[in-house]
Short mmCIF file of C-alpha atoms in Angstrom, two decimals:
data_model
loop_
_atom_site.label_atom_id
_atom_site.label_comp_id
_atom_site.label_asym_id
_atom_site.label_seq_id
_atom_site.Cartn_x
_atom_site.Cartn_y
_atom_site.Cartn_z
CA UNK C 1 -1.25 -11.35 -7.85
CA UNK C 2 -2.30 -9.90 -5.17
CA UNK C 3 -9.72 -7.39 -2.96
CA UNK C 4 -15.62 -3.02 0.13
CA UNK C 5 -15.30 -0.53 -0.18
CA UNK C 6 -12.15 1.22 0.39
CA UNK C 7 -9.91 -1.87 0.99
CA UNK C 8 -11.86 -4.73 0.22
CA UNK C 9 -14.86 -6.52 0.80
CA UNK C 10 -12.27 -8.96 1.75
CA UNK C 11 -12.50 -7.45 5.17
CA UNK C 12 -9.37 -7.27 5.84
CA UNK C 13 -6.28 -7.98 2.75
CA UNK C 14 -3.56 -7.55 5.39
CA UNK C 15 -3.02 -8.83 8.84
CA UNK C 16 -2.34 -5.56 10.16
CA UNK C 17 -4.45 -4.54 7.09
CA UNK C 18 -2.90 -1.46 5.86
CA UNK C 19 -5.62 1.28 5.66
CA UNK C 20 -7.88 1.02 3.10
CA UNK C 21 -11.29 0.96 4.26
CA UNK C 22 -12.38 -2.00 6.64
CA UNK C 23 -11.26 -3.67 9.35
CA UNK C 24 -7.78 -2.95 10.63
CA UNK C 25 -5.60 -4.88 12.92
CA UNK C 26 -3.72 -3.36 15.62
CA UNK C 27 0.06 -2.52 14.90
CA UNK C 28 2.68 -3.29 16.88
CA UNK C 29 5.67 -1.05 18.21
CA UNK C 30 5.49 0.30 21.78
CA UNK C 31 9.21 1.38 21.99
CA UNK C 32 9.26 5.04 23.07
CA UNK C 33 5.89 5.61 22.71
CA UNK C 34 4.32 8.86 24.19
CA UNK C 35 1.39 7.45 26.74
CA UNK C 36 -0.59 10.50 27.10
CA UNK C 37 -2.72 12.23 23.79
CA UNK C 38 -3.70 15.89 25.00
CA UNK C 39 -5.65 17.80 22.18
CA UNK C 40 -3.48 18.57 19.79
CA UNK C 41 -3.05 22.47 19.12
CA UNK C 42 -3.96 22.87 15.39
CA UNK C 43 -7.04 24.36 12.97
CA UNK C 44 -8.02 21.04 11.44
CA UNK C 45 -10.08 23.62 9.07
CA UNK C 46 -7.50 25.49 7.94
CA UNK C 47 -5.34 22.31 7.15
CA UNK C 48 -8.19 20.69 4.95
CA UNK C 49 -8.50 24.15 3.64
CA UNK C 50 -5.03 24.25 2.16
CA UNK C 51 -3.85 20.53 1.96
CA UNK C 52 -6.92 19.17 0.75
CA UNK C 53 -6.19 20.28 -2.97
CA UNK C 54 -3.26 18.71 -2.73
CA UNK C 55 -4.39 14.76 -2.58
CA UNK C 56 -6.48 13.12 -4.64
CA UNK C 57 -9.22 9.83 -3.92
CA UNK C 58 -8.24 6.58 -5.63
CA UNK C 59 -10.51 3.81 -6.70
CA UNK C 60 -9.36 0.47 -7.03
CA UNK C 61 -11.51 -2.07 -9.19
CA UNK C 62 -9.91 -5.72 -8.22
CA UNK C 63 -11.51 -7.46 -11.05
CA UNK C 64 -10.05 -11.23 -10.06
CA UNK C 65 -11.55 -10.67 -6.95
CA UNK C 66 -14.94 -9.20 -8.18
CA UNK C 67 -14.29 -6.44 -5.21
CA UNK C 68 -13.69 -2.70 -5.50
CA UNK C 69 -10.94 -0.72 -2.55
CA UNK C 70 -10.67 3.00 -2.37
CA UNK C 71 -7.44 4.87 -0.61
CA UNK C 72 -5.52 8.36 -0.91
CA UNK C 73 -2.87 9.84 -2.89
CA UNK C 74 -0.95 12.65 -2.54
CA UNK C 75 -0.27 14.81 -5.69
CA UNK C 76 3.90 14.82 -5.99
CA UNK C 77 3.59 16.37 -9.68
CA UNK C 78 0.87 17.50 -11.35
CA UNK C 79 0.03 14.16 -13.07
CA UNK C 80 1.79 11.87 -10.66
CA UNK C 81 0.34 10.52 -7.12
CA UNK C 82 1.74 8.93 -4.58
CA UNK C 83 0.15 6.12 -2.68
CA UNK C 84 0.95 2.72 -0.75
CA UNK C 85 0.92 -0.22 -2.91
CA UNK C 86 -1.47 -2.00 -0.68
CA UNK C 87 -4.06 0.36 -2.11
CA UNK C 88 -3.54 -0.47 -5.91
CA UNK C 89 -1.99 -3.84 -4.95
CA UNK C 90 -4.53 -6.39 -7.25
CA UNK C 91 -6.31 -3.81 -9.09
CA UNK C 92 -7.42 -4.07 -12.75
CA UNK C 93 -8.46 -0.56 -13.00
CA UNK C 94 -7.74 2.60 -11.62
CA UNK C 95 -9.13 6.01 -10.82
CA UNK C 96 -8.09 9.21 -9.07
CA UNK C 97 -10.19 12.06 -8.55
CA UNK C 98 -8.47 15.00 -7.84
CA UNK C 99 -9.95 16.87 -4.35
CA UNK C 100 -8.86 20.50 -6.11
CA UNK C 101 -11.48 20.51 -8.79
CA UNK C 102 -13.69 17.34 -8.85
CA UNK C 103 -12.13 15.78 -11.70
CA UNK C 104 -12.16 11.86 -12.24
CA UNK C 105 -8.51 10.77 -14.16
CA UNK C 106 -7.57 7.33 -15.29
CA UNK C 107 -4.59 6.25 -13.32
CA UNK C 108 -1.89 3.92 -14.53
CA UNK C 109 0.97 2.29 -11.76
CA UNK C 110 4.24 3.72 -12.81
CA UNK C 111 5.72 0.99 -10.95
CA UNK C 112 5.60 0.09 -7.35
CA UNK C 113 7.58 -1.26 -4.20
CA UNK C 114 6.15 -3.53 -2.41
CA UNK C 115 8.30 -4.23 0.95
CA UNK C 116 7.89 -0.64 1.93
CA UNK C 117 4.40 0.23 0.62
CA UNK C 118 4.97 2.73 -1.65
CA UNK C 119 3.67 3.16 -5.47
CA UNK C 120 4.05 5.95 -7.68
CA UNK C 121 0.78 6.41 -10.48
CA UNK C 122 0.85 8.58 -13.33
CA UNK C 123 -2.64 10.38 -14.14
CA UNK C 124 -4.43 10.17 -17.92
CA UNK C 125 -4.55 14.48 -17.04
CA UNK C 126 -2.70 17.15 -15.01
CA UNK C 127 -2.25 20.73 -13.96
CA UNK C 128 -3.34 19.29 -9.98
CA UNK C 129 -1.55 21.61 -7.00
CA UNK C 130 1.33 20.02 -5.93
CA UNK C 131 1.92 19.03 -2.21
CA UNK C 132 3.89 20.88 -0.09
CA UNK C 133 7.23 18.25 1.20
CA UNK C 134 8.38 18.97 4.33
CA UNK C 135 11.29 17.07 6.15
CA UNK C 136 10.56 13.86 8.36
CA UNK C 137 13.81 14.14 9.72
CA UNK C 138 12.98 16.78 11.83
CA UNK C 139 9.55 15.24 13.41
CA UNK C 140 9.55 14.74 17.02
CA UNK C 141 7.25 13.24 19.55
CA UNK C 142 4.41 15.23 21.15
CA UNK C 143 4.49 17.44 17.98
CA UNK C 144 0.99 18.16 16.65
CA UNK C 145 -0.19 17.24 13.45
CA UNK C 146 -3.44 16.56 11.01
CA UNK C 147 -3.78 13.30 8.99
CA UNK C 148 -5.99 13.82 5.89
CA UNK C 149 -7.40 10.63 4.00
CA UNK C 150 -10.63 9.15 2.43
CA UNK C 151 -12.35 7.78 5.51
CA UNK C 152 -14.64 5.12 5.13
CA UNK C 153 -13.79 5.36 0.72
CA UNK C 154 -16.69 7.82 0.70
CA UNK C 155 -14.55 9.78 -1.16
CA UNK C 156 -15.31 13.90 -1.36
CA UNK C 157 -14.39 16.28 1.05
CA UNK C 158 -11.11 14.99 2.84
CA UNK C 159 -11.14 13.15 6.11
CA UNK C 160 -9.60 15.49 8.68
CA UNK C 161 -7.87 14.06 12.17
CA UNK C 162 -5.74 15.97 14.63
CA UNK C 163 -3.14 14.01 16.65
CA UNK C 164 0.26 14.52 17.66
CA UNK C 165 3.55 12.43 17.04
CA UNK C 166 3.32 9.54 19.81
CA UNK C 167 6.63 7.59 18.65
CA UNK C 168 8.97 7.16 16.09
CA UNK C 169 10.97 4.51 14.45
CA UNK C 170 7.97 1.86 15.21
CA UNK C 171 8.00 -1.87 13.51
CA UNK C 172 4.98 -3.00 11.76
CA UNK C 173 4.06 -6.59 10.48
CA UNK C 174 1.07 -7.56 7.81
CA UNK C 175 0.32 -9.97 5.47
CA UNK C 176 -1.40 -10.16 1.87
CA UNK C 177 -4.68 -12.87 2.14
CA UNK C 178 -4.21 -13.73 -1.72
CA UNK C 179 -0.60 -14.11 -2.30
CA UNK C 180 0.12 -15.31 1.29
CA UNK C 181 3.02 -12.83 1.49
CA UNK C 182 4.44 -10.91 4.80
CA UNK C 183 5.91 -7.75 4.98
CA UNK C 184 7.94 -5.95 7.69
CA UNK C 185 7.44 -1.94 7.86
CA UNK C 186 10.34 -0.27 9.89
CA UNK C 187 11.31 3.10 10.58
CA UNK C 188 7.35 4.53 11.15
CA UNK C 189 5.63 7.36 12.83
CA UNK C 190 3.54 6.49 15.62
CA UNK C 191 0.75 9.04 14.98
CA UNK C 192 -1.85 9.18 17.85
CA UNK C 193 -4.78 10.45 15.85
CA UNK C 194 -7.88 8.59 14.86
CA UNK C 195 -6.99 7.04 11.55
CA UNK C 196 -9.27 4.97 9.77
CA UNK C 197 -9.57 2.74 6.69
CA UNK C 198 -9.58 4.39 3.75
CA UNK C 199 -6.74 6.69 4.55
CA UNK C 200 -3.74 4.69 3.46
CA UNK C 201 -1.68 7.08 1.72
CA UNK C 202 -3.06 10.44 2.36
CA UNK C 203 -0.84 12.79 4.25
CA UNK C 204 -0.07 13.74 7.98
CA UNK C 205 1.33 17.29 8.19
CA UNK C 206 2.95 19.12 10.88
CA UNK C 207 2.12 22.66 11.76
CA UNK C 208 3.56 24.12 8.53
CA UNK C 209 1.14 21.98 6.89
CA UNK C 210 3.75 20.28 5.44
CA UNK C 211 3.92 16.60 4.79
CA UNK C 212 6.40 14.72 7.01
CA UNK C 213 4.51 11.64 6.75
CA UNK C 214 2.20 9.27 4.70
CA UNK C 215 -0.32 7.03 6.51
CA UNK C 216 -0.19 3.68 6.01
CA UNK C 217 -1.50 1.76 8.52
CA UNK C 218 -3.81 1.88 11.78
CA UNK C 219 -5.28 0.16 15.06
CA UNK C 220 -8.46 -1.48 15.45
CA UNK C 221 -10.09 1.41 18.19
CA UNK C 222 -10.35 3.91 15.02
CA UNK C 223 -14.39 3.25 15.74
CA UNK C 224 -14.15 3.90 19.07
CA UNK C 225 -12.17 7.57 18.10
CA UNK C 226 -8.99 6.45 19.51
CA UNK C 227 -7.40 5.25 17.10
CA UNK C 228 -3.46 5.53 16.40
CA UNK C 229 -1.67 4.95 12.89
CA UNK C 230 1.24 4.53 11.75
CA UNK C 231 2.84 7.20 8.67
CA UNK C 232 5.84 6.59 6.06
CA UNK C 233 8.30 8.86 6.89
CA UNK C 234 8.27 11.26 3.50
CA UNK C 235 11.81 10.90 3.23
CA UNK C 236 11.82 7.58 2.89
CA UNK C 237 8.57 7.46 0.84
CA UNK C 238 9.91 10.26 -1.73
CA UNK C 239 13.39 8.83 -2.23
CA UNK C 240 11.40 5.45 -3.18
CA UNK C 241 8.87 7.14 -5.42
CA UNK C 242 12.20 9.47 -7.20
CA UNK C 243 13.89 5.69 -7.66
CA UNK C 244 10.90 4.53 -9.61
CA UNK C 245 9.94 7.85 -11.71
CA UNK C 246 13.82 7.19 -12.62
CA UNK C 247 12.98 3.99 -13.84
CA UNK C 248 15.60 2.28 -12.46
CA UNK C 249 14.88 -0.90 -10.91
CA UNK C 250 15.94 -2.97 -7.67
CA UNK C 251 15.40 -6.25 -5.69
CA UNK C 252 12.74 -3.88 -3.77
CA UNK C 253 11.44 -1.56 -6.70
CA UNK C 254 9.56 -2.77 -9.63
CA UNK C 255 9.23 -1.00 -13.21
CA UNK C 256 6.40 -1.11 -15.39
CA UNK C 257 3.55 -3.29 -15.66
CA UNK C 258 3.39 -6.92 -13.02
CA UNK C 259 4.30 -9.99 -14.49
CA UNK C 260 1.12 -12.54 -13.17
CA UNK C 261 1.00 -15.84 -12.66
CA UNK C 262 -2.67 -16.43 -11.74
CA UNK C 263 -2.29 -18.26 -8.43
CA UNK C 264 -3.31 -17.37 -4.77
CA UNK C 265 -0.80 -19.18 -2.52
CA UNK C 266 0.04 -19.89 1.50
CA UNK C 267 2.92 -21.05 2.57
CA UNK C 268 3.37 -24.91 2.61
CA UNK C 269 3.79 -26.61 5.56
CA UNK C 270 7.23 -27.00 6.97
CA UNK C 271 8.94 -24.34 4.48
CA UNK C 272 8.57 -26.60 1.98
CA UNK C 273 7.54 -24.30 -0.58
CA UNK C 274 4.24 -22.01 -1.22
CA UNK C 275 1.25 -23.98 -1.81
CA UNK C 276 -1.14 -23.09 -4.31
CA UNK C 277 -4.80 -22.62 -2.65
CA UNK C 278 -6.25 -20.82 -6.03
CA UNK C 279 -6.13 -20.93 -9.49
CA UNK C 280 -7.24 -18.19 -11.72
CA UNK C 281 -9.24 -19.43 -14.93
CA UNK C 282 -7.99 -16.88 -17.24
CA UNK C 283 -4.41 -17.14 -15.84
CA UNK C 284 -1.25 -18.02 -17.60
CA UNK C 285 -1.24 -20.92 -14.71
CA UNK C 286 -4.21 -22.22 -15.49
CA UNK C 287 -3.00 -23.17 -19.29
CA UNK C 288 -0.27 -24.79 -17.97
CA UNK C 289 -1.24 -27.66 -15.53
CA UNK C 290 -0.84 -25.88 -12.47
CA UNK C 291 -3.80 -26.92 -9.96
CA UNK C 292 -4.86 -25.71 -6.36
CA UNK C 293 -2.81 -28.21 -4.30
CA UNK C 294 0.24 -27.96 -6.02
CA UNK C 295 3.15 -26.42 -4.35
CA UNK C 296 5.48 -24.11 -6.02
CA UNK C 297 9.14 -24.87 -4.97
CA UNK C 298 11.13 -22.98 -7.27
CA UNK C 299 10.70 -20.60 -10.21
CA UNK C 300 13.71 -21.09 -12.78
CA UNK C 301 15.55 -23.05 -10.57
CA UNK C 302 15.64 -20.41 -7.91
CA UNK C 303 14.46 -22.22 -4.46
CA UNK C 304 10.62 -21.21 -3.58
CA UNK C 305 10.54 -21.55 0.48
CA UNK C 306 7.56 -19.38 1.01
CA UNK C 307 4.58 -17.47 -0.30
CA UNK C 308 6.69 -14.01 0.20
CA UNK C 309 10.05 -15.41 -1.75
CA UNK C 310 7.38 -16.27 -4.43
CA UNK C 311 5.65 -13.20 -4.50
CA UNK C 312 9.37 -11.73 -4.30
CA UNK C 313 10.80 -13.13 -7.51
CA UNK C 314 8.09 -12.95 -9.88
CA UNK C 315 8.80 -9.21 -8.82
CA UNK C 316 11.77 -9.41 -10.79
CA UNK C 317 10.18 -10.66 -13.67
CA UNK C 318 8.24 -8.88 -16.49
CA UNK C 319 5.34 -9.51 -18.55
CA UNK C 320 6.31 -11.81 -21.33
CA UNK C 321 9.36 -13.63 -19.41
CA UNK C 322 8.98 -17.54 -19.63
CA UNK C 323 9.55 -19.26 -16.47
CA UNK C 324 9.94 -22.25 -14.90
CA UNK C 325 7.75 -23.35 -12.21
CA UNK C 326 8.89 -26.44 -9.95
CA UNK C 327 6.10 -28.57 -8.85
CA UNK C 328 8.10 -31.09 -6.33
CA UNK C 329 8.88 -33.46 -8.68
CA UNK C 330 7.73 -31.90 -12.29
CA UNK C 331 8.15 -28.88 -13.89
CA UNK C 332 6.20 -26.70 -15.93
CA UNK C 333 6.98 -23.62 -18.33
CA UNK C 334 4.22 -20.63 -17.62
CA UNK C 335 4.46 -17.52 -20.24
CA UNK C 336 3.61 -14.52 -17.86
CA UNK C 337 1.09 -12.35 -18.32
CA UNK C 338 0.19 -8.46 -17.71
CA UNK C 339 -1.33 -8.50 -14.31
CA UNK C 340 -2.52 -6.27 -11.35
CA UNK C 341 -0.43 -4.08 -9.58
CA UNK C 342 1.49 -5.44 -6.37
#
């Protein structure tokens, strides 16, 4: 499994704490990076004007963690959003109201992937305008650009900040505070414009006002307005989301609903396996002798050297699937369950 409002009041779920609002930690990735961020030449009005209809607000309820997130989507299909899966990641419920008319949809995860932040939801409703794709391939850096979002989870009008392209091809690290798990972002967009939590997965669009990019992480001066994010490039993040609509299934890319195991876990000292730091009562692992204190060191025989390789198989599992935990020197059989998202 995988918890303020618009990304937790866990203050911050990741290390680098991908943006959903709260605190944010600064990103790394200073190759080629553009030192200078003159005003950037664009009608922030007109862009809110005509890409605003095209995302939608999402509301995460985290119901293990008794916490609520909020985030951005951008509207691929009429009934289908994209988003980073650090913004449904852990959620027991979902909602997505749509920024072209007002209305409030039920959202279900049509499956997700986690190392590269991307989920694809399908809305309970449809007929939304559909976003205009552009090509990230062809971004370079000083070129201007407006990153639309959900600042703050306040949801309503978008969240409209000009910027320009300061590098690309920048390295990200972050880490989930439940699971214990790390992720590695490559390939980014440096995007020198004042993103803040609660924008993680709304758009940044170039001139055209078409999307080259989806935001997905930021630095810690957004409250001191100068911030810089980091974006998805939209190739990357529309291949992904075409891979899961397809249904078909990877080592990266998960289908369906999350097989759950109920635990919060770090990694265990030495790489010895991913100790378990929380137990959740209604959890499959909680019916099956599992305790905080335990450490996990293999799940069907399949070595267990960290939290991330745990959080990493059970993505290949499904709802339903019996496995077998390792416990050191015991063993125990867990029937998983239907859990949160990523």
């Amino acid at each position: 499994m995988s918890g303020t409002h618009g990304r937790r009041p866990r203050t911050s779920l990741r290390l680098l704490s991908l943006l959903a609002a709260t605190g944010l930690a600064l990103a790394t990735a200073p190759a080629h990076a553009s030192p200078l961020r003159p005003p950037a030449p664009r009608d922030a009005a007109a862009a809110a004007a005509q890409v605003g209809p095209q995302i939608v607000d999402i509301d995460a309820k985290l119901g293990y963690q008794s916490a609520i997130g909020a985030g951005t989507g951008i509207v691929i299909d009429p009934s289908v959003v994209l988003t980073n899966n650090h913004v449904i990641a852990g959620a027991t419920d979902l909602t997505a109201r749509s920024i072209a008319n007002g209305q409030t949809f039920p959202a279900t995860v049509i499956g997700f992937d986690r190392q590269h932040d991307i989920a694809v939801l399908q809305l309970a409703g449809g007929g939304l305008p559909v976003a205009n794709i552009g090509n990230s391939d062809t971004v370079a850096v000083g070129q201007p650009v407006v990153s639309l979002g959900n600042a703050g989870g306040v949801g309503g009008a978008p969240s409209v900040e000009e910027g320009r392209i300061g590098a690309l091809n920048q390295t990200v690290s972050a880490n989930d505070s439940l699971t214990g798990s790390t992720e590695t972002l490559n390939g980014l967009i440096q995007v020198d414009a004042n993103i803040r939590p609660g924008d993680s997965g709304g758009p940044t669009v170039n001139a055209a006002n078409q999307v080259i990019g989806m935001n997905t992480a930021a630095s810690q001066n957004f409250h001191l307005g100068r911030g810089q994010g980091f974006a998805i490039p939209i190739n990357e993040a529309m291949a992904i989301a075409g891979q899961i609509r397809s249904g078909a299934s990877s080592p990266t890319v998960h289908i369906g609903p999350t097989a759950f195991l109920g635990v919060g876990v770090n990694d265990a000292n030495g790489g010895a396996g991913a100790i378990v730091r929380q137990v959740i009562p209604t959890g499959p692992a909680a019916g099956s002798g599992i305790n905080p204190g335990d450490v996990i060191t293999s799940i069907n025989g399949q070595p267990v050297n960290s939290a991330t390789a745990l959080t990493n198989i059970l993505d290949q599992h499904h709802p339903g699937d019996s496995v077998g935990v390792g416990l050191g020197g015991r063993e125990t059989n867990v029937t998983l369950a239907d859990g949160p998202p990523g």
